[in-house]
Amino acid sequence: MIPEPAIQHLKSSVRGQTLCPGDAGYDEARTLPNAMIDRRPTIIARCAGVADVIACVRVAREHDILVSVRGGGHSIAGKAVCDGGLMIDLSAMKGIRVDPVRRTARAQTGVKLGEFDRETQAFGLATTQGVVPTVGMAGLTLGGGWGQLHAKYGLAVDNLIGADVITADARMLTVSANENQDLFWGIRGGSGNFGVVTSIEFRLHEVGPVFGGAVFYPAAQAKEVLRFWREFAAGSPDELVTQGGSFRLPDGTPVFGIAACYCGSVNEGEKVLKPLRTFASPLADALGPMSYLQIQSMFEPFFPPGRRVYTKSNFLKKLTDDAIDTAVQFVAQSPSPYTFAPFIEHWNGAATRVPSTDTAFPHRQYEWNFLAWSMWTEPVEDEKNIRWTRECWEGMKPFLIAGAYGNYVTDEGDAIAREAYGCNYDRLVALKNKYDPTNFFRMNHNIKPSKAAVAEQI
Ligand SMILES: Cc1cc2nc3c(=O)[nH]c(=O)nc-3n(C[C@H](O)[C@H](O)[C@H](O)COP(=O)(O)OP(=O)(O)OC[C@H]3O[C@@H](n4cnc5c(N)ncnc54)[C@H](O)[C@@H]3O)c2cc1C
């Protein structure tokens, strides 16, 4: 718990709203979209700007207060909110400025993907962000950032020009290819381990309209669809991103669906995607020309806030016949109608051509990312759904690498978090020793400073 004088110190230091238990808006502010997470910070600081973030870090340091950082609040692990400490809530920091001439955008880190896309699309521009508009731009980007444009333009991290970071000693550092290059490397995949990022500048590209949507096959045809998709994806141009798996349509029909986005010319996209819609008879075909904003909001209805969420995810070594046969055994078997599992993302093109050590995000060499993304509504169904998700993942384990995309990892201990940083872990530890030797920022998939660095601080 935080002693009363420290709470008062925080309240008097912050221009934005502060919320404590019992205050109107407190419960709303601490509630994450994943209903499995139920934590109660002693105080929430809804920062109005950079000065508030600096004040929070300064006061939290002085009084030795546990800190968590909330952007869009969508982290599967729920690390945005802490029990008993200070939640630095960035959700009110919504500034975005697009420079259509330089094709850049600078955004504050309370911005959500839908808000970011809307501002950039006003100029016919976009950059890689994820596929659900309510997700936070910062949390997604700092962990990697996979989406409809990754094959053409790289991951979100690959489009970073610079950022402002408030470090554990409450300084603001500007990071870019020319300034504080080591930290610039680290935040591109090292997530919130090195400080609170208050704004990010992105490179933008001309985007839209696109040819995309989804095609749905009967769940019983999953094996045939997966085999065809594997061959089809092998020839994917950089303009095309596909993802697919087992889920249920809103009317309850179990399907194996493939979503696609072709960001080149609409006519070319129609030609490229024709085989995916004609190799067998789909139950429904919702592929067609659409605006980029339309495709970016396509998944939103499937992810309403308040569902209970548990995920397991790792990259596949290869999508072999055996991996397909195993995955098919789990198709349409989830105990919940809201689950996406087994589900697979195709990682291709520009994002996979960046060397694994160029940014802190390491997973560049795998073509397929496996996910079991379970969602349900009732606490009494937790055990059943978690058990099934783990069974699905255990079944697939022989075909998976140990490493996972950190943004999809649940809170299951240090070893799994460590695997998320892959080959870059030691370099990230060295960076943590330099910028956060006391592990002030630890509500994340934590990179622990080495013992020597901690001892030096005592
Ligand atoms: C429905 C859904 C769809 C998703 N789709 C995609 C997708 O298409 N592509 C993809 O790549 N990922 C996707 N993700 C994963 C997503 O990228 C992560 O969950 C990400 O952490 C969410 O960021 P956030 O800001 O919303 O979350 P938060 O919970 O607010 O933040 C997550 C963590 O990031 C850190 N953090 C956030 N903001 C800052 C900051 N400004 N400074 C320092 N640290 C910070 C903190 O450690 C925090 O705990 C999806 C997740 C969900 C739930």
Short mmCIF file of C-alpha atoms and ligand atoms in Angstrom, two decimals:
data_model
loop_
_atom_site.label_atom_id
_atom_site.label_comp_id
_atom_site.label_asym_id
_atom_site.label_seq_id
_atom_site.Cartn_x
_atom_site.Cartn_y
_atom_site.Cartn_z
CA MET A 1 0.00 0.00 0.00
CA ILE A 2 1.08 3.58 -0.50
CA PRO A 3 1.39 5.76 2.63
CA GLU A 4 -0.99 8.73 2.78
CA PRO A 5 1.73 11.44 2.42
CA ALA A 6 2.87 9.79 -0.83
CA ILE A 7 -0.71 9.74 -2.15
CA GLN A 8 -1.05 13.43 -1.34
CA HIS A 9 2.32 14.10 -2.98
CA LEU A 10 1.10 12.38 -6.15
CA LYS A 11 -2.23 14.20 -6.15
CA SER A 12 -0.56 17.58 -5.84
CA SER A 13 2.04 16.77 -8.52
CA VAL A 14 -0.26 15.71 -11.35
CA ARG A 15 -2.30 18.06 -13.56
CA GLY A 16 -4.56 15.27 -14.86
CA GLN A 17 -7.17 13.41 -12.84
CA THR A 18 -6.16 11.14 -9.97
CA LEU A 19 -8.44 8.33 -8.86
CA CYS A 20 -8.44 6.32 -5.63
CA PRO A 21 -10.74 3.47 -4.50
CA GLY A 22 -14.23 4.87 -3.94
CA ASP A 23 -13.78 7.74 -6.41
CA ALA A 24 -16.24 7.94 -9.29
CA GLY A 25 -14.53 6.48 -12.35
CA TYR A 26 -11.95 4.48 -10.37
CA ASP A 27 -13.42 1.07 -11.19
CA GLU A 28 -13.87 1.97 -14.84
CA ALA A 29 -10.24 3.15 -15.05
CA ARG A 30 -8.79 0.00 -13.47
CA THR A 31 -10.91 -2.41 -15.54
CA LEU A 32 -9.19 -4.03 -18.49
CA PRO A 33 -10.95 -5.53 -21.53
CA ASN A 34 -9.81 -8.99 -20.30
CA ALA A 35 -12.20 -9.71 -17.42
CA MET A 36 -9.77 -12.25 -15.96
CA ILE A 37 -7.72 -9.34 -14.63
CA ASP A 38 -9.07 -7.73 -11.46
CA ARG A 39 -6.43 -5.59 -9.77
CA ARG A 40 -6.78 -2.55 -7.54
CA PRO A 41 -4.11 0.14 -7.69
CA THR A 42 -3.94 2.44 -4.66
CA ILE A 43 -3.95 5.39 -7.03
CA ILE A 44 -4.47 5.92 -10.75
CA ALA A 45 -2.90 8.98 -12.38
CA ARG A 46 -4.63 9.81 -15.63
CA CYS A 47 -1.77 11.81 -17.08
CA ALA A 48 -2.57 14.98 -19.01
CA GLY A 49 0.87 15.19 -20.58
CA VAL A 50 4.58 14.51 -20.34
CA ALA A 51 5.01 16.60 -17.19
CA ASP A 52 2.52 14.36 -15.38
CA VAL A 53 4.41 11.23 -16.43
CA ILE A 54 7.67 12.73 -15.16
CA ALA A 55 5.97 13.69 -11.90
CA CYS A 56 4.59 10.16 -11.46
CA VAL A 57 7.98 8.56 -12.00
CA ARG A 58 9.71 11.05 -9.69
CA VAL A 59 7.21 10.63 -6.83
CA ALA A 60 6.99 6.84 -7.25
CA ARG A 61 10.78 6.62 -7.04
CA GLU A 62 10.98 8.83 -4.00
CA HIS A 63 8.37 6.77 -2.12
CA ASP A 64 9.34 3.38 -3.57
CA ILE A 65 5.93 2.78 -5.15
CA LEU A 66 5.16 -0.07 -7.57
CA VAL A 67 4.25 1.32 -10.98
CA SER A 68 2.30 -0.05 -13.94
CA VAL A 69 1.75 1.67 -17.29
CA ARG A 70 -1.55 1.58 -19.17
CA GLY A 71 -1.88 2.48 -22.83
CA GLY A 72 -4.89 0.82 -24.47
CA GLY A 73 -5.18 -1.75 -21.64
CA HIS A 74 -5.30 -4.75 -23.98
CA SER A 75 -2.22 -6.62 -22.79
CA ILE A 76 -3.20 -10.27 -22.49
CA ALA A 77 -1.01 -10.57 -19.39
CA GLY A 78 -2.87 -7.69 -17.75
CA LYS A 79 0.32 -5.95 -16.71
CA ALA A 80 -1.14 -2.50 -17.33
CA VAL A 81 -2.73 -2.54 -13.89
CA CYS A 82 -1.09 -3.29 -10.55
CA ASP A 83 -2.34 -4.22 -7.09
CA GLY A 84 -1.64 -1.62 -4.47
CA GLY A 85 0.65 0.66 -6.49
CA LEU A 86 0.39 3.52 -8.95
CA MET A 87 -1.13 2.99 -12.38
CA ILE A 88 0.22 5.54 -14.84
CA ASP A 89 -2.76 5.83 -17.16
CA LEU A 90 -1.90 7.34 -20.54
CA SER A 91 -5.37 6.96 -22.01
CA ALA A 92 -6.07 10.71 -22.00
CA MET A 93 -2.94 11.49 -24.02
CA LYS A 94 -4.52 11.45 -27.47
CA GLY A 95 -2.57 13.98 -29.55
CA ILE A 96 -1.78 12.95 -33.16
CA ARG A 97 -0.15 15.10 -35.81
CA VAL A 98 0.19 13.84 -39.35
CA ASP A 99 2.69 15.50 -41.70
CA PRO A 100 1.36 14.54 -45.14
CA VAL A 101 4.37 16.02 -46.93
CA ARG A 102 7.04 14.16 -44.99
CA ARG A 103 4.64 11.22 -44.60
CA THR A 104 5.12 10.93 -40.87
CA ALA A 105 2.87 10.95 -37.84
CA ARG A 106 3.67 11.70 -34.23
CA ALA A 107 1.18 10.31 -31.74
CA GLN A 108 0.89 10.39 -27.97
CA THR A 109 0.69 7.01 -26.36
CA GLY A 110 -2.90 6.98 -25.17
CA VAL A 111 -3.96 6.67 -28.79
CA LYS A 112 -5.77 3.53 -29.92
CA LEU A 113 -5.25 1.91 -33.30
CA GLY A 114 -8.60 3.02 -34.70
CA GLU A 115 -7.88 6.61 -33.73
CA PHE A 116 -4.42 6.48 -35.29
CA ASP A 117 -5.70 4.91 -38.53
CA ARG A 118 -8.47 7.49 -38.79
CA GLU A 119 -6.08 10.44 -38.60
CA THR A 120 -3.56 9.01 -41.06
CA GLN A 121 -6.24 7.84 -43.50
CA ALA A 122 -7.56 11.41 -43.70
CA PHE A 123 -4.44 11.89 -45.88
CA GLY A 124 -4.63 8.50 -47.62
CA LEU A 125 -1.74 7.29 -45.46
CA ALA A 126 -1.18 4.47 -42.97
CA THR A 127 1.48 2.40 -41.31
CA THR A 128 1.45 -1.10 -39.88
CA GLN A 129 -0.76 -1.43 -36.80
CA GLY A 130 -2.80 -4.36 -35.49
CA VAL A 131 -6.20 -5.54 -36.64
CA VAL A 132 -8.47 -4.56 -33.72
CA PRO A 133 -9.06 -0.79 -33.44
CA THR A 134 -9.53 -0.68 -29.66
CA VAL A 135 -5.99 -1.95 -28.99
CA GLY A 136 -3.41 0.60 -27.80
CA MET A 137 -0.93 1.89 -30.37
CA ALA A 138 1.95 2.04 -27.87
CA GLY A 139 1.63 -1.38 -26.25
CA LEU A 140 1.27 -2.98 -29.67
CA THR A 141 4.16 -1.08 -31.24
CA LEU A 142 6.67 -1.43 -28.39
CA GLY A 143 6.16 -5.21 -28.44
CA GLY A 144 6.48 -5.59 -32.24
CA GLY A 145 3.23 -4.82 -34.03
CA TRP A 146 1.96 -7.32 -36.62
CA GLY A 147 -0.88 -6.33 -38.96
CA GLN A 148 -2.33 -6.08 -42.43
CA LEU A 149 0.62 -4.08 -43.79
CA HIS A 150 3.54 -5.95 -42.20
CA ALA A 151 4.49 -7.84 -45.35
CA LYS A 152 4.70 -4.68 -47.44
CA TYR A 153 6.07 -2.21 -44.90
CA GLY A 154 7.41 -4.23 -41.95
CA LEU A 155 6.11 -4.46 -38.39
CA ALA A 156 5.04 -1.36 -36.45
CA VAL A 157 8.53 -1.27 -34.85
CA ASP A 158 10.10 -1.20 -38.30
CA ASN A 159 8.28 2.06 -39.03
CA LEU A 160 9.42 3.91 -35.92
CA ILE A 161 11.37 7.08 -36.58
CA GLY A 162 11.72 8.12 -32.97
CA ALA A 163 10.10 8.37 -29.57
CA ASP A 164 10.20 10.27 -26.28
CA VAL A 165 10.92 8.06 -23.28
CA ILE A 166 10.69 8.95 -19.59
CA THR A 167 13.32 6.77 -17.97
CA ALA A 168 13.44 5.42 -14.41
CA ASP A 169 15.42 8.48 -13.24
CA ALA A 170 12.57 10.71 -14.51
CA ARG A 171 14.56 12.16 -17.42
CA MET A 172 13.05 12.51 -20.86
CA LEU A 173 15.23 10.97 -23.57
CA THR A 174 14.52 11.38 -27.24
CA VAL A 175 15.44 8.22 -29.12
CA SER A 176 16.00 7.80 -32.86
CA ALA A 177 18.58 6.51 -35.31
CA ASN A 178 20.73 9.50 -34.30
CA GLU A 179 20.02 9.95 -30.60
CA ASN A 180 20.27 7.41 -27.79
CA GLN A 181 20.52 4.72 -30.44
CA ASP A 182 20.85 1.88 -27.90
CA LEU A 183 17.53 2.78 -26.30
CA PHE A 184 15.96 3.26 -29.73
CA TRP A 185 16.97 -0.32 -30.48
CA GLY A 186 15.61 -1.52 -27.10
CA ILE A 187 12.14 -0.01 -27.23
CA ARG A 188 11.55 -1.62 -30.62
CA GLY A 189 10.54 -4.96 -29.08
CA GLY A 190 11.59 -4.53 -25.43
CA SER A 191 8.14 -3.12 -24.61
CA GLY A 192 7.82 -1.07 -21.41
CA ASN A 193 11.00 -2.30 -19.75
CA PHE A 194 13.02 0.89 -20.19
CA GLY A 195 10.61 3.69 -19.43
CA VAL A 196 7.29 5.30 -20.21
CA VAL A 197 7.09 6.22 -23.87
CA THR A 198 5.07 9.42 -24.17
CA SER A 199 5.02 9.86 -27.94
CA ILE A 200 6.08 7.95 -31.04
CA GLU A 201 6.89 9.15 -34.54
CA PHE A 202 6.07 6.82 -37.42
CA ARG A 203 6.87 6.60 -41.10
CA LEU A 204 3.65 6.48 -43.19
CA HIS A 205 2.81 5.02 -46.59
CA GLU A 206 0.13 5.58 -49.19
CA VAL A 207 -2.58 2.99 -48.46
CA GLY A 208 -6.07 2.18 -49.68
CA PRO A 209 -8.55 1.16 -50.78
CA VAL A 210 -7.64 -2.51 -50.35
CA PHE A 211 -9.04 -5.83 -51.57
CA GLY A 212 -9.79 -7.98 -48.56
CA GLY A 213 -12.20 -9.38 -46.05
CA ALA A 214 -12.66 -13.07 -45.28
CA VAL A 215 -13.74 -16.34 -46.81
CA PHE A 216 -15.39 -18.98 -44.64
CA TYR A 217 -15.23 -22.73 -45.21
CA PRO A 218 -17.07 -25.42 -43.22
CA ALA A 219 -15.04 -26.45 -40.17
CA ALA A 220 -15.15 -30.03 -41.49
CA GLN A 221 -12.99 -28.93 -44.45
CA ALA A 222 -10.23 -27.47 -42.25
CA LYS A 223 -7.60 -29.97 -43.38
CA GLU A 224 -8.14 -29.28 -47.07
CA VAL A 225 -8.21 -25.52 -46.45
CA LEU A 226 -5.00 -25.55 -44.42
CA ARG A 227 -3.17 -27.59 -47.05
CA PHE A 228 -4.32 -25.33 -49.83
CA TRP A 229 -3.57 -22.15 -47.86
CA ARG A 230 -0.01 -23.39 -47.14
CA GLU A 231 0.71 -23.76 -50.87
CA PHE A 232 -1.08 -20.52 -51.72
CA ALA A 233 0.81 -18.53 -49.04
CA ALA A 234 4.15 -19.79 -50.31
CA GLY A 235 3.63 -17.51 -53.30
CA SER A 236 2.26 -14.54 -51.32
CA PRO A 237 3.35 -11.17 -52.68
CA ASP A 238 4.36 -8.51 -50.13
CA GLU A 239 1.03 -6.77 -50.65
CA LEU A 240 -0.87 -9.74 -49.20
CA VAL A 241 -1.40 -10.70 -45.57
CA THR A 242 -3.52 -13.69 -44.54
CA GLN A 243 -4.58 -15.18 -41.23
CA GLY A 244 -7.07 -17.89 -40.47
CA GLY A 245 -8.41 -20.56 -38.22
CA SER A 246 -11.26 -22.13 -36.38
CA PHE A 247 -14.00 -19.99 -34.86
CA ARG A 248 -17.76 -19.57 -34.92
CA LEU A 249 -19.78 -17.07 -36.88
CA PRO A 250 -22.16 -14.90 -34.81
CA ASP A 251 -25.00 -17.39 -35.60
CA GLY A 252 -22.92 -20.18 -34.03
CA THR A 253 -21.81 -21.91 -37.26
CA PRO A 254 -18.34 -23.40 -36.79
CA VAL A 255 -16.08 -22.36 -39.66
CA PHE A 256 -12.50 -22.39 -40.76
CA GLY A 257 -12.09 -18.86 -42.05
CA ILE A 258 -9.26 -17.07 -43.78
CA ALA A 259 -9.03 -13.30 -43.56
CA ALA A 260 -6.98 -11.48 -46.17
CA CYS A 261 -5.82 -7.99 -47.00
CA TYR A 262 -4.19 -7.07 -50.31
CA CYS A 263 -2.85 -3.50 -50.06
CA GLY A 264 -1.79 -3.08 -53.71
CA SER A 265 -4.18 -2.32 -56.58
CA VAL A 266 -7.73 -3.55 -55.99
CA ASN A 267 -7.92 -5.27 -59.41
CA GLU A 268 -4.66 -7.09 -58.82
CA GLY A 269 -5.86 -8.10 -55.34
CA GLU A 270 -8.99 -9.66 -56.78
CA LYS A 271 -6.89 -11.74 -59.17
CA VAL A 272 -4.37 -12.77 -56.52
CA LEU A 273 -7.06 -13.87 -54.06
CA LYS A 274 -9.25 -15.73 -56.58
CA PRO A 275 -7.73 -19.17 -55.90
CA LEU A 276 -8.39 -18.83 -52.17
CA ARG A 277 -12.12 -18.39 -52.82
CA THR A 278 -12.55 -20.91 -55.63
CA PHE A 279 -10.44 -23.99 -54.80
CA ALA A 280 -13.47 -25.38 -52.90
CA SER A 281 -17.00 -24.20 -52.10
CA PRO A 282 -17.01 -21.65 -49.30
CA LEU A 283 -19.95 -21.29 -46.92
CA ALA A 284 -19.65 -17.53 -47.35
CA ASP A 285 -17.35 -15.22 -49.27
CA ALA A 286 -16.94 -11.73 -47.83
CA LEU A 287 -13.88 -10.73 -49.86
CA GLY A 288 -14.10 -7.54 -51.88
CA PRO A 289 -12.85 -3.99 -52.29
CA MET A 290 -13.08 -1.88 -49.14
CA SER A 291 -11.49 1.08 -47.46
CA TYR A 292 -8.51 0.52 -45.21
CA LEU A 293 -10.55 1.75 -42.23
CA GLN A 294 -13.22 -0.85 -43.01
CA ILE A 295 -10.78 -3.72 -43.02
CA GLN A 296 -9.12 -2.43 -39.87
CA SER A 297 -12.41 -2.60 -37.98
CA MET A 298 -13.53 -5.98 -39.37
CA PHE A 299 -12.46 -7.97 -36.29
CA GLU A 300 -13.77 -5.56 -33.65
CA PRO A 301 -17.17 -7.24 -33.09
CA PHE A 302 -15.40 -10.49 -32.20
CA PHE A 303 -13.44 -8.88 -29.33
CA PRO A 304 -15.87 -6.95 -27.09
CA PRO A 305 -14.57 -5.83 -23.70
CA GLY A 306 -15.54 -7.89 -20.67
CA ARG A 307 -14.83 -11.36 -22.02
CA ARG A 308 -12.49 -13.64 -20.10
CA VAL A 309 -9.37 -14.27 -22.16
CA TYR A 310 -6.60 -16.85 -22.03
CA THR A 311 -4.12 -17.38 -24.83
CA LYS A 312 -1.22 -19.65 -25.78
CA SER A 313 0.93 -18.80 -28.75
CA ASN A 314 4.25 -19.75 -30.33
CA PHE A 315 5.67 -19.66 -33.81
CA LEU A 316 5.47 -22.89 -35.80
CA LYS A 317 8.75 -24.42 -36.94
CA LYS A 318 7.01 -25.37 -40.20
CA LEU A 319 3.42 -25.97 -41.24
CA THR A 320 3.98 -29.66 -41.97
CA ASP A 321 1.31 -32.24 -42.82
CA ASP A 322 1.64 -33.57 -39.27
CA ALA A 323 1.16 -30.06 -37.81
CA ILE A 324 -1.96 -29.65 -39.95
CA ASP A 325 -3.35 -33.06 -38.96
CA THR A 326 -2.85 -32.22 -35.29
CA ALA A 327 -4.36 -28.74 -35.58
CA VAL A 328 -7.41 -30.17 -37.34
CA GLN A 329 -8.18 -32.37 -34.30
CA PHE A 330 -8.90 -29.18 -32.33
CA VAL A 331 -11.00 -27.41 -34.94
CA ALA A 332 -14.50 -26.58 -33.63
CA GLN A 333 -13.72 -28.31 -30.34
CA SER A 334 -13.42 -25.30 -28.03
CA PRO A 335 -15.92 -25.28 -25.15
CA SER A 336 -16.66 -21.62 -25.91
CA PRO A 337 -18.38 -20.20 -29.01
CA TYR A 338 -16.20 -17.05 -28.82
CA THR A 339 -12.79 -18.72 -29.12
CA PHE A 340 -10.36 -18.44 -32.02
CA ALA A 341 -8.38 -21.69 -31.92
CA PRO A 342 -6.46 -23.16 -33.52
CA PHE A 343 -5.64 -19.94 -35.34
CA ILE A 344 -2.62 -19.07 -37.50
CA GLU A 345 -1.09 -15.82 -38.73
CA HIS A 346 1.04 -15.77 -41.85
CA TRP A 347 4.21 -13.70 -41.26
CA ASN A 348 5.81 -12.82 -44.58
CA GLY A 349 7.50 -10.20 -46.71
CA ALA A 350 9.28 -7.12 -45.38
CA ALA A 351 8.85 -7.96 -41.68
CA THR A 352 10.61 -11.28 -42.14
CA ARG A 353 13.52 -9.83 -44.12
CA VAL A 354 14.73 -7.62 -41.24
CA PRO A 355 17.63 -9.33 -39.42
CA SER A 356 16.62 -10.62 -35.95
CA THR A 357 19.13 -8.37 -34.16
CA ASP A 358 18.35 -5.12 -36.02
CA THR A 359 15.61 -4.32 -33.52
CA ALA A 360 14.92 -5.83 -30.09
CA PHE A 361 12.02 -7.78 -31.64
CA PRO A 362 13.66 -11.11 -32.56
CA HIS A 363 11.13 -13.31 -34.34
CA ARG A 364 11.71 -12.63 -38.01
CA GLN A 365 12.43 -16.02 -39.46
CA TYR A 366 9.18 -17.94 -38.94
CA GLU A 367 6.40 -18.04 -41.48
CA TRP A 368 3.50 -19.12 -39.28
CA ASN A 369 2.44 -17.97 -35.81
CA PHE A 370 0.14 -20.36 -33.94
CA LEU A 371 -2.46 -19.00 -31.51
CA ALA A 372 -5.05 -20.53 -29.24
CA TRP A 373 -7.05 -17.45 -28.25
CA SER A 374 -9.83 -18.49 -25.90
CA MET A 375 -12.62 -16.16 -24.83
CA TRP A 376 -15.67 -16.90 -22.72
CA THR A 377 -18.04 -15.03 -20.40
CA GLU A 378 -18.52 -16.79 -17.06
CA PRO A 379 -15.95 -17.26 -14.24
CA VAL A 380 -17.32 -20.78 -13.62
CA GLU A 381 -16.09 -21.68 -17.11
CA ASP A 382 -12.48 -20.60 -16.42
CA GLU A 383 -11.13 -24.04 -15.59
CA LYS A 384 -12.76 -25.75 -18.60
CA ASN A 385 -11.58 -23.13 -21.08
CA ILE A 386 -8.05 -22.78 -19.73
CA ARG A 387 -7.68 -26.57 -19.68
CA TRP A 388 -8.88 -26.88 -23.27
CA THR A 389 -6.58 -24.06 -24.46
CA ARG A 390 -3.61 -25.76 -22.86
CA GLU A 391 -4.58 -29.12 -24.37
CA CYS A 392 -4.73 -27.55 -27.80
CA TRP A 393 -1.33 -25.90 -27.28
CA GLU A 394 0.21 -29.07 -25.78
CA GLY A 395 -1.02 -31.00 -28.81
CA MET A 396 0.69 -28.55 -31.13
CA LYS A 397 3.86 -28.29 -29.02
CA PRO A 398 5.98 -30.73 -31.07
CA PHE A 399 5.59 -28.34 -34.01
CA LEU A 400 6.25 -25.10 -32.13
CA ILE A 401 9.45 -23.24 -31.31
CA ALA A 402 9.98 -22.17 -27.68
CA GLY A 403 9.86 -18.49 -28.57
CA ALA A 404 6.64 -16.53 -28.72
CA TYR A 405 5.48 -13.10 -29.80
CA GLY A 406 5.52 -11.28 -26.43
CA ASN A 407 2.36 -9.31 -27.17
CA TYR A 408 0.41 -12.60 -27.27
CA VAL A 409 1.91 -14.10 -24.11
CA THR A 410 -0.11 -14.54 -20.92
CA ASP A 411 1.42 -13.99 -17.51
CA GLU A 412 3.03 -17.39 -16.97
CA GLY A 413 6.38 -16.65 -15.44
CA ASP A 414 9.86 -15.50 -16.31
CA ALA A 415 10.88 -18.40 -18.54
CA ILE A 416 8.11 -17.82 -21.07
CA ALA A 417 8.69 -14.06 -20.98
CA ARG A 418 12.39 -14.64 -21.56
CA GLU A 419 11.70 -16.78 -24.62
CA ALA A 420 9.75 -13.87 -26.07
CA TYR A 421 12.96 -11.85 -26.32
CA GLY A 422 14.79 -14.75 -27.99
CA CYS A 423 18.30 -14.09 -29.25
CA ASN A 424 18.21 -10.45 -28.08
CA TYR A 425 17.74 -11.20 -24.40
CA ASP A 426 21.35 -10.67 -23.22
CA ARG A 427 21.63 -7.35 -25.03
CA LEU A 428 18.32 -6.28 -23.51
CA VAL A 429 19.61 -7.18 -20.02
CA ALA A 430 22.67 -4.97 -20.63
CA LEU A 431 20.34 -2.15 -21.65
CA LYS A 432 18.18 -2.73 -18.57
CA ASN A 433 21.32 -2.52 -16.41
CA LYS A 434 22.07 0.85 -17.97
CA TYR A 435 18.61 2.45 -18.00
CA ASP A 436 16.68 0.71 -15.20
CA PRO A 437 19.12 -1.08 -12.87
CA THR A 438 16.61 -1.22 -9.96
CA ASN A 439 13.89 -2.73 -12.17
CA PHE A 440 11.58 0.20 -11.47
CA PHE A 441 9.58 -0.76 -14.60
CA ARG A 442 8.74 -4.39 -13.83
CA MET A 443 5.01 -4.70 -14.58
CA ASN A 444 5.73 -6.14 -18.04
CA HIS A 445 7.26 -9.26 -19.57
CA ASN A 446 10.20 -8.42 -17.44
CA ILE A 447 13.82 -8.18 -18.45
CA LYS A 448 15.55 -8.44 -15.09
CA PRO A 449 18.71 -6.40 -14.55
CA SER A 450 21.69 -8.59 -13.68
CA LYS A 451 22.59 -9.00 -10.00
CA ALA A 452 25.73 -6.91 -10.37
CA ALA A 453 23.74 -3.94 -11.64
CA VAL A 454 21.25 -4.26 -8.77
CA ALA A 455 24.07 -4.53 -6.17
CA GLU A 456 25.68 -1.34 -7.47
CA GLN A 457 22.49 0.57 -6.71
CA ILE A 458 22.32 -0.56 -3.06
C1 LIG B 1 -8.28 -8.05 -29.18
C2 LIG B 1 -6.80 -7.98 -29.40
C3 LIG B 1 -6.30 -7.90 -30.69
C4 LIG B 1 -4.93 -7.81 -30.92
N1 LIG B 1 -4.46 -7.74 -32.19
C5 LIG B 1 -3.14 -7.61 -32.42
C6 LIG B 1 -2.63 -7.50 -33.74
O1 LIG B 1 -3.36 -7.49 -34.70
N2 LIG B 1 -1.30 -7.37 -33.89
C7 LIG B 1 -0.44 -7.36 -32.83
O2 LIG B 1 0.76 -7.25 -33.05
N3 LIG B 1 -0.90 -7.48 -31.56
C8 LIG B 1 -2.22 -7.60 -31.33
N4 LIG B 1 -2.68 -7.73 -30.06
C9 LIG B 1 -1.74 -7.78 -28.94
C10 LIG B 1 -1.42 -6.37 -28.48
O3 LIG B 1 -0.41 -5.87 -29.30
C11 LIG B 1 -0.92 -6.38 -27.03
O4 LIG B 1 -1.93 -6.89 -26.20
C12 LIG B 1 -0.51 -5.00 -26.57
O5 LIG B 1 0.21 -5.13 -25.36
C13 LIG B 1 -1.69 -4.09 -26.34
O6 LIG B 1 -1.29 -2.79 -26.08
P1 LIG B 1 -2.20 -1.83 -25.20
O7 LIG B 1 -1.55 -0.50 -25.14
O8 LIG B 1 -3.60 -1.93 -25.62
O9 LIG B 1 -2.12 -2.57 -23.82
P2 LIG B 1 -1.65 -2.17 -22.31
O10 LIG B 1 -2.20 -3.27 -21.54
O11 LIG B 1 -2.12 -0.79 -22.01
O12 LIG B 1 -0.14 -2.17 -22.44
C14 LIG B 1 0.56 -3.38 -22.51
C15 LIG B 1 1.92 -3.22 -21.88
O13 LIG B 1 2.72 -2.42 -22.74
C16 LIG B 1 3.49 -1.53 -22.01
N5 LIG B 1 3.14 -0.17 -22.43
C17 LIG B 1 1.99 0.25 -22.99
N6 LIG B 1 2.08 1.55 -23.30
C18 LIG B 1 3.31 1.95 -22.93
C19 LIG B 1 4.02 3.17 -22.97
N7 LIG B 1 3.49 4.26 -23.52
N8 LIG B 1 5.29 3.23 -22.48
C20 LIG B 1 5.86 2.12 -21.97
N9 LIG B 1 5.24 0.94 -21.89
C21 LIG B 1 3.99 0.86 -22.35
C22 LIG B 1 3.24 -1.79 -20.54
O14 LIG B 1 4.20 -2.68 -20.05
C23 LIG B 1 1.89 -2.48 -20.55
O15 LIG B 1 1.73 -3.34 -19.48
C24 LIG B 1 -4.05 -7.82 -29.82
C25 LIG B 1 -4.55 -7.91 -28.51
C26 LIG B 1 -5.91 -7.98 -28.30
C27 LIG B 1 -6.43 -8.10 -26.90
#
